[in-house]
């Protein structure tokens, strides 16, 4: 009996260590290839340079950072509003009969592989933008729309859980003072769920900034600074994925360097999340 | 003067008959206590006085509930009713916001915007709830950081800020220590000058100390309803006598 306990404990510990080890191995390889490359070309020029011409040895990624941040922020603003309202509806207003089907669909939305979101973008969103606003259609706007939709399930599911976790005595307390249902929900219940809702926002942002495949399929991937939201552009994730298959030498190391920047942004987001939780 | 008149009240939770043929008058500006063993329907009855039972699926109510002669399950607007009939819960439930915003919540919901007027109402309500001196320097602090007893008195202040006529209290001291309990009892006695108070309690001494009239409930029925002194000194029903002398669960 004793030995069995012991073996089981060792197996669990081994599994846990594997996950931690994977994290450190990934960090190690990204940074060990990326950091020397950043210092080789100079960190200032790397972060603020607007020209990406790897074959000529020009490695400025400001355009990619800019595109990633702008698409993510816009997708976040749109997706977080819609997602929060959707979560409020599901948790507080939805009739029981339609709750199950709605919830199932939201969960399904979260399970769709990103390449299929990309298809949807190519077939529906890109032609729509081309017809409605002109230009190539493949654009930052297309990526913003796709990403707003892609972050919905994360925001809806986590925010709904946060709203449901608010003790019912807050809601009842507000009603007992003569508040209407809408007032009770918006004045008391949703603010009480704030920390969980914020967590859902941060995870949503993480999902948007890290999304690669769907973005590549709709954003047009031009390495130049976009002139408007209708211009094609390239995010950091797209920049890495597009060139990794053929890049060699310094060029390949520079892609790792972009990974360093991306990783740093995601880590900062997660730190904010952890700090807010405590 | 009767504040409430209940006539042939019956209430079901789905098939479960929780209140049976209740007839009672609740006098204005008095303290009425509901006592009885767990599960006898005290909370159910007190919650039907401000229609909090409306939140429960499958709850069906028949009979008349007259508030100042007007049927509360009739045309009366439910939010206006709840403004008139305030409620204090068993577990203190201040909102996770500042002391000030808690007390100002009801006036704001009912349309008062003027900062000056709100300040006035908040101060008056906190004074009436005998907690102004303790909290006047902490109005901006989160209400969650107060002690349990302070939270409960804050909740009373919050209810008073709606300017109700009636205050319903469902075991308001059962989660509190003896000192906080004494403070709340003292406060409740003071409040009856202005308000009609209905209180549910498991503590028989409490009922004797503070209430004017007591109702004893058993299995959804109102068994005995009388002047508190009389009910406790000379109960007419055997089951009531057993309960108040402690020979009953
Ligand atoms: N939402 C509900 N659905 C179904 N039955 C309920 C519901 N609420 C209460 N009941 C039942 O109605 C009866 C009366 O409950 P109530 O809460 O009014 O009792 P109580 O006298 O307040 O008891 P306690 O002293 O324990 O608070 C109980 O048998 C209880 O199980
Ligand atoms: Mg009860």
XYZ file of C-alpha atoms and ligand atoms in Angstrom:
559
model
C 0.000 0.000 0.000
C 2.739 2.421 1.031
C 4.763 1.822 -2.118
C 1.723 2.225 -4.344
C 0.979 5.604 -2.787
C 4.572 6.514 -3.337
C 4.594 5.483 -6.996
C 1.350 7.331 -7.685
C 2.778 10.460 -6.112
C 5.902 10.205 -8.234
C 3.866 9.815 -11.425
C 1.753 12.893 -10.600
C 4.853 14.883 -9.796
C 6.478 13.800 -13.045
C 3.439 14.936 -15.065
C 3.376 18.297 -13.314
C 7.087 18.738 -13.903
C 6.680 17.945 -17.590
C 4.320 20.892 -18.039
C 6.633 23.228 -16.167
C 9.622 21.899 -18.095
C 7.861 22.477 -21.411
C 7.278 26.110 -20.432
C 10.917 26.654 -19.595
C 12.194 24.862 -22.690
C 9.990 27.054 -24.889
C 11.109 30.224 -23.128
C 14.719 29.092 -23.312
C 14.706 28.428 -27.044
C 12.811 31.554 -27.999
C 15.045 33.777 -25.897
C 18.334 32.026 -26.640
C 17.803 32.477 -30.370
C 15.918 35.763 -30.222
C 17.872 37.863 -27.730
C 21.299 37.640 -29.457
C 19.624 38.498 -32.743
C 17.956 41.545 -31.209
C 21.312 42.801 -29.895
C 22.988 42.064 -33.220
C 20.660 44.396 -35.129
C 20.142 46.800 -32.221
C 17.061 46.893 -30.050
C 16.082 50.455 -31.035
C 16.069 49.822 -34.752
C 14.376 46.486 -34.239
C 11.432 47.874 -32.274
C 11.040 51.224 -34.020
C 12.125 50.389 -37.583
C 9.361 50.398 -40.147
C 11.112 48.446 -42.870
C 11.162 44.675 -42.890
C 13.421 43.484 -45.706
C 15.090 40.369 -44.381
C 17.093 39.675 -47.531
C 18.616 43.176 -47.383
C 19.224 42.781 -43.662
C 16.574 45.289 -42.569
C 14.638 44.032 -39.596
C 12.288 46.731 -38.288
C 9.113 45.296 -36.761
C 7.329 48.460 -35.649
C 4.681 47.905 -38.345
C 3.948 44.395 -37.085
C 3.717 45.493 -33.461
C 1.474 48.361 -34.471
C -0.813 46.110 -36.528
C -1.021 43.483 -33.783
C -1.870 46.039 -31.134
C -4.405 47.995 -33.168
C -6.305 44.942 -34.434
C -6.286 43.446 -30.952
C -7.489 46.618 -29.258
C -10.325 47.175 -31.725
C -11.330 43.505 -31.616
C -11.243 43.718 -27.846
C -13.397 46.836 -27.654
C -16.050 45.320 -29.911
C -15.824 41.742 -28.635
C -15.802 42.640 -24.954
C -18.963 44.764 -25.244
C -20.886 42.148 -27.188
C -19.467 39.321 -25.082
C -20.337 40.958 -21.758
C -23.894 41.758 -22.811
C -24.293 38.255 -24.114
C -23.033 36.868 -20.789
C -25.419 39.119 -18.852
C -28.280 37.902 -20.996
C -27.355 34.248 -20.542
C -26.854 34.532 -16.796
C -29.711 36.834 -15.824
C -32.370 37.253 -18.509
C -32.450 34.230 -20.772
C -35.629 32.105 -20.515
C -34.770 28.613 -19.371
C -36.069 27.034 -22.561
C -33.628 28.751 -24.884
C -30.694 28.764 -22.483
C -29.431 25.272 -23.371
C -29.403 25.766 -27.155
C -27.802 29.216 -26.846
C -25.145 28.013 -24.447
C -24.371 25.026 -26.653
C -23.890 27.290 -29.643
C -21.552 29.585 -27.739
C -19.523 26.581 -26.673
C -19.463 25.324 -30.239
C -18.239 28.726 -31.393
C -15.312 28.288 -29.032
C -14.531 24.859 -30.431
C -14.294 25.861 -34.093
C -10.694 25.516 -35.327
C -9.220 28.864 -36.275
C -8.592 27.800 -39.866
C -12.360 27.506 -40.257
C -12.826 31.011 -38.914
C -10.344 31.931 -41.627
C -12.571 30.302 -44.246
C -15.510 32.296 -42.997
C -13.406 35.439 -43.302
C -12.294 34.624 -46.831
C -15.751 33.719 -48.065
C -17.908 36.285 -46.231
C -16.025 39.127 -44.573
C -13.355 39.878 -47.173
C -15.795 40.073 -50.135
C -18.170 42.119 -47.999
C -15.476 44.694 -47.205
C -14.349 44.778 -50.849
C -17.895 45.447 -52.032
C -18.911 47.834 -49.315
C -15.783 49.963 -48.906
C -13.578 49.149 -51.919
C -9.936 48.150 -51.701
C -8.678 44.587 -51.733
C -10.895 43.373 -48.917
C -7.981 41.581 -47.306
C -7.352 44.126 -44.586
C -6.896 45.039 -40.970
C -10.634 45.551 -40.788
C -11.249 41.943 -41.831
C -8.868 40.756 -39.111
C -10.560 42.985 -36.536
C -13.953 41.529 -37.368
C -12.741 37.932 -37.284
C -10.915 38.457 -34.015
C -13.923 40.159 -32.399
C -15.907 37.032 -33.124
C -13.156 34.637 -32.098
C -12.772 36.125 -28.629
C -16.516 36.020 -27.924
C -16.682 32.467 -26.522
C -13.830 33.129 -24.075
C -15.419 36.349 -22.841
C -18.980 35.029 -22.772
C -18.227 31.785 -20.951
C -15.936 33.256 -18.312
C -18.037 36.376 -17.743
C -21.197 34.324 -17.466
C -19.545 32.113 -14.857
C -18.387 35.219 -12.979
C -21.892 36.725 -13.016
C -23.447 33.461 -11.878
C -20.957 33.263 -9.033
C -22.216 36.555 -7.572
C -24.192 35.594 -4.454
C -27.932 35.962 -5.038
C -28.306 38.080 -1.912
C -26.844 41.060 -3.758
C -29.464 40.742 -6.443
C -32.260 40.185 -3.945
C -31.009 43.039 -1.774
C -31.287 45.451 -4.687
C -34.760 44.225 -5.666
C -35.914 44.514 -2.058
C -35.014 48.213 -2.192
C -37.369 48.687 -5.113
C -34.854 48.452 -7.954
C -36.074 46.968 -11.230
C -34.463 43.794 -12.501
C -32.353 45.710 -15.014
C -31.191 48.154 -12.345
C -30.322 45.354 -9.938
C -28.318 43.535 -12.608
C -26.410 46.523 -13.949
C -25.906 48.437 -10.690
C -25.083 45.583 -8.350
C -24.612 42.146 -9.904
C -22.326 43.013 -12.818
C -20.056 45.317 -10.759
C -19.794 42.521 -8.180
C -18.585 40.207 -10.958
C -15.975 42.729 -12.089
C -12.831 40.770 -11.269
C -14.044 37.675 -13.136
C -15.180 39.772 -16.081
C -11.798 41.483 -16.221
C -10.105 38.094 -16.216
C -12.213 37.087 -19.206
C -11.171 40.284 -20.982
C -7.491 39.598 -20.455
C -7.791 36.028 -21.709
C -9.729 37.359 -24.692
C -6.954 39.835 -25.465
C -4.413 37.043 -25.163
C -6.371 34.965 -27.614
C -6.665 37.868 -30.086
C -3.020 38.865 -30.023
C -1.850 35.271 -30.379
C -4.214 34.243 -33.145
C -2.289 33.369 -36.298
C -4.032 31.213 -38.868
C -7.328 33.073 -39.229
C -5.472 36.380 -39.340
C -3.067 35.252 -42.072
C -6.027 34.200 -44.185
C -7.765 37.581 -44.141
C -5.306 40.380 -43.389
C -3.452 40.498 -46.723
C -0.028 40.206 -45.048
C 1.583 43.274 -46.558
C 4.706 44.182 -44.539
C 4.167 47.902 -45.149
C 2.619 50.324 -42.743
C -1.171 50.193 -43.326
C -2.642 53.511 -44.474
C -6.112 52.762 -43.168
C -8.103 49.900 -41.704
C -8.908 48.916 -45.291
C -5.232 48.341 -46.110
C -3.612 44.945 -45.949
C -1.185 44.603 -43.054
C 0.797 41.994 -41.122
C 0.700 41.077 -37.449
C 3.612 39.708 -35.413
C 2.153 36.202 -35.429
C 1.627 36.320 -39.189
C 5.180 37.574 -39.712
C 6.588 34.604 -37.839
C 4.374 31.967 -39.403
C 4.701 33.191 -42.987
C 8.488 33.123 -43.136
C 9.479 30.404 -40.710
C 9.347 27.665 -43.325
C 12.130 29.140 -45.445
C 14.054 31.598 -43.284
C 17.639 30.746 -42.384
C 20.464 32.258 -40.362
C 19.937 35.749 -38.970
C 16.575 35.998 -40.688
C 15.337 32.943 -38.823
C 16.729 34.256 -35.550
C 14.905 37.537 -36.143
C 11.634 35.617 -36.301
C 12.503 34.242 -32.855
C 13.129 37.844 -31.846
C 9.563 38.732 -32.851
C 8.530 35.775 -30.704
C 10.359 37.360 -27.767
C 8.305 40.543 -28.163
C 5.044 38.607 -28.515
C 5.889 36.457 -25.526
C 6.706 39.504 -23.420
C 3.361 41.111 -24.226
C 1.477 37.925 -23.323
C 3.448 37.530 -20.084
C 2.642 41.106 -19.090
C -1.052 40.421 -19.739
C -0.952 37.323 -17.585
C 0.871 39.152 -14.829
C -1.846 41.778 -14.801
C -4.383 38.973 -14.582
C -2.605 37.331 -11.664
C -2.157 40.583 -9.785
C -5.816 41.523 -10.208
C -6.879 38.145 -8.852
C -5.120 38.737 -5.538
C -54.628 50.921 12.906
C -53.808 47.945 10.757
C -50.907 48.183 8.353
C -51.403 44.779 6.797
C -54.508 42.650 6.653
C -54.028 39.081 5.480
C -57.183 37.195 4.514
C -57.294 33.469 3.755
C -53.701 33.434 2.563
C -52.473 30.176 1.043
C -49.145 29.603 -0.604
C -47.732 26.654 -2.516
C -44.235 25.871 -3.694
C -45.287 23.691 -6.619
C -47.243 20.941 -4.799
C -45.991 21.784 -1.339
C -48.582 23.674 0.697
C -46.356 26.055 2.690
C -48.910 28.505 4.139
C -52.384 27.404 5.103
C -55.352 29.749 5.564
C -53.481 32.518 7.286
C -55.639 35.332 8.614
C -53.900 38.085 10.498
C -53.803 41.833 10.978
C -50.446 43.500 11.492
C -50.693 46.732 13.449
C -49.018 49.924 12.328
C -46.066 51.262 14.354
C -45.782 48.109 16.365
C -43.300 45.279 16.355
C -44.797 41.980 15.314
C -42.706 38.852 15.811
C -43.093 35.545 13.958
C -41.864 32.513 15.862
C -42.039 28.787 15.282
C -39.878 25.772 14.511
C -37.662 25.631 11.449
C -39.555 25.127 8.208
C -42.928 26.323 9.535
C -43.194 29.104 6.943
C -42.046 32.261 8.762
C -39.682 33.360 6.012
C -42.208 32.390 3.390
C -44.816 34.639 4.937
C -42.540 37.609 5.543
C -41.222 37.393 1.969
C -44.726 37.462 0.578
C -45.285 40.846 2.259
C -42.887 42.537 -0.179
C -43.422 40.006 -2.961
C -39.911 38.557 -2.856
C -41.596 35.202 -3.448
C -42.267 36.354 -6.994
C -38.656 35.359 -7.738
C -39.345 31.716 -6.987
C -40.542 29.552 -9.856
C -43.567 27.496 -8.975
C -44.681 29.684 -6.089
C -48.448 30.189 -6.137
C -50.323 32.505 -3.805
C -54.038 32.958 -3.105
C -55.912 35.195 -0.686
C -55.705 38.911 0.019
C -52.700 40.869 1.254
C -53.933 44.358 2.012
C -51.406 47.094 2.719
C -53.297 50.146 3.990
C -56.367 48.577 2.438
C -54.793 48.072 -0.991
C -54.087 44.612 -2.394
C -50.335 44.273 -2.937
C -50.836 41.455 -5.437
C -53.246 43.650 -7.397
C -52.484 46.798 -9.341
C -49.810 48.105 -7.018
C -46.495 48.601 -8.799
C -44.058 46.050 -7.422
C -41.087 48.426 -7.228
C -43.188 51.031 -5.449
C -44.367 48.320 -3.048
C -40.813 47.287 -2.234
C -39.876 50.903 -1.658
C -42.698 51.135 0.897
C -41.971 47.759 2.470
C -38.258 47.509 3.172
C -36.439 44.310 4.034
C -33.424 43.350 6.116
C -32.014 39.892 5.473
C -30.689 37.228 7.802
C -27.162 37.510 6.517
C -25.940 41.106 6.256
C -25.742 41.822 2.534
C -24.210 45.242 1.933
C -23.367 45.753 -1.726
C -19.675 45.626 -2.621
C -19.453 49.407 -2.882
C -18.816 52.301 -0.520
C -20.856 52.914 2.625
C -22.269 56.050 1.035
C -23.264 54.344 -2.217
C -24.969 51.564 -0.285
C -27.195 53.966 1.601
C -27.716 56.183 -1.440
C -28.712 53.223 -3.598
C -32.461 53.291 -3.036
C -32.864 57.082 -3.305
C -30.852 57.035 -6.538
C -32.930 54.217 -7.986
C -36.032 56.165 -7.084
C -34.833 59.179 -8.990
C -32.992 61.463 -6.558
C -29.944 62.955 -8.270
C -29.097 66.038 -6.254
C -25.852 65.515 -4.384
C -27.088 67.740 -1.584
C -30.311 65.794 -1.123
C -28.430 62.481 -1.234
C -25.976 63.649 1.431
C -28.905 64.630 3.578
C -30.691 61.287 3.173
C -27.526 59.276 3.796
C -26.750 61.146 6.995
C -30.328 60.920 8.260
C -30.594 57.210 7.496
C -27.285 56.415 9.167
C -28.332 58.451 12.209
C -31.670 56.652 12.350
C -29.827 53.352 12.196
C -27.595 54.530 15.062
C -24.410 54.047 13.112
C -23.615 57.570 11.951
C -20.993 58.191 14.612
C -19.169 54.988 13.769
C -19.232 55.517 10.018
C -19.237 59.240 9.376
C -15.499 59.238 8.653
C -15.662 56.081 6.563
C -18.384 56.919 4.064
C -16.035 56.351 1.150
C -14.731 53.026 2.498
C -15.994 49.727 1.153
C -18.980 48.419 3.092
C -17.528 44.924 2.899
C -14.737 45.899 5.296
C -17.164 46.608 8.168
C -17.834 44.156 10.992
C -20.893 41.901 10.741
C -22.860 43.975 13.235
C -21.980 47.219 11.486
C -22.902 45.683 8.139
C -26.322 44.734 9.454
C -26.973 48.207 10.832
C -25.762 49.617 7.516
C -28.303 47.385 5.779
C -30.985 48.785 8.068
C -29.846 52.312 7.157
C -29.926 51.333 3.486
C -33.503 50.122 3.871
C -34.494 53.286 5.780
C -33.061 55.463 3.009
C -35.859 54.267 0.737
C -38.238 55.967 3.208
C -40.401 52.894 3.768
C -43.424 52.576 6.082
C -42.703 48.958 6.937
C -39.501 47.140 7.773
C -39.397 43.357 7.372
C -36.577 41.599 9.194
C -35.911 37.895 8.760
C -33.760 36.758 11.673
C -31.662 39.934 11.480
C -29.468 39.042 14.444
C -28.956 35.321 14.001
C -25.550 35.842 12.367
C -24.372 38.347 14.976
C -22.612 38.372 18.339
C -24.545 39.272 21.538
C -23.329 42.880 21.658
C -24.296 43.598 18.057
C -27.583 41.821 18.693
C -28.316 44.063 21.680
C -27.551 47.161 19.596
C -29.919 46.051 16.877
C -32.683 45.231 19.339
C -32.345 48.649 20.901
C -32.445 50.194 17.450
C -35.513 48.236 16.397
C -37.420 49.379 19.481
C -36.498 52.984 18.634
C -37.575 52.555 15.027
C -41.103 51.496 15.869
C -41.982 55.128 16.588
C -41.849 55.707 12.856
C -42.108 52.314 11.218
C -44.169 49.163 11.290
C -41.805 46.294 11.966
C -42.238 42.599 11.310
C -39.443 40.421 12.615
C -38.798 36.685 12.358
C -36.802 35.281 15.232
C -35.700 31.962 16.635
C -34.770 33.623 19.855
C -37.783 33.631 22.169
C -36.213 36.073 24.632
C -35.757 38.416 21.726
C -39.434 38.207 20.839
C -40.354 38.904 24.460
C -37.885 41.792 24.742
C -38.865 43.703 21.664
C -42.213 42.693 20.181
C -45.726 43.901 20.921
C -47.522 41.077 19.164
C -46.342 37.556 18.431
C -47.515 34.940 15.987
C -46.663 31.290 16.514
C -46.522 29.189 13.343
C -46.453 25.443 12.895
C -46.365 23.538 9.618
C -47.654 26.488 7.634
C -50.462 27.385 10.003
C -50.799 30.370 12.285
C -51.522 28.550 15.546
C -51.636 31.420 17.980
C -51.507 35.164 17.461
C -51.684 37.453 20.431
C -50.233 40.216 22.497
C -46.647 39.120 23.209
C -46.940 39.244 26.979
C -50.089 37.190 26.926
C -48.823 34.674 24.409
C -45.733 33.956 26.448
C -47.361 33.986 29.884
C -50.622 32.233 29.095
C -50.486 30.454 25.776
C -53.901 29.004 24.913
C -52.718 26.356 22.478
C -50.891 23.319 23.828
C -48.475 23.216 20.877
C -47.571 26.854 21.393
C -47.004 26.243 25.092
C -44.772 23.274 24.318
C -42.743 25.332 21.908
C -42.180 28.357 24.112
C -41.336 26.238 27.115
C -38.781 24.395 25.051
C -40.480 21.014 24.993
C -40.658 21.128 21.250
C -38.101 20.748 18.419
N -38.071 27.970 -2.816
C -38.705 26.940 -2.208
N -39.135 25.896 -2.939
C -39.764 24.865 -2.346
N -40.001 24.779 -1.042
C -39.592 25.782 -0.253
C -38.931 26.920 -0.802
N -38.628 27.765 0.207
C -39.103 27.189 1.330
N -39.688 26.004 1.058
C -40.321 25.117 2.032
O -41.372 25.810 2.662
C -41.386 25.541 4.057
C -41.293 26.826 4.812
O -40.019 27.392 4.594
P -39.546 28.738 5.284
O -38.232 29.088 4.719
O -40.633 29.733 5.177
O -39.398 28.258 6.798
P -38.931 29.096 8.055
O -40.039 29.043 9.028
O -38.435 30.421 7.674
O -37.762 28.203 8.596
P -36.364 28.650 9.253
O -36.692 28.948 10.673
O -35.518 27.437 9.155
O -35.855 29.821 8.511
C -40.244 24.587 4.333
O -40.749 23.284 4.435
C -39.357 24.723 3.127
O -38.744 23.488 2.833
Mg -36.498 31.329 7.601
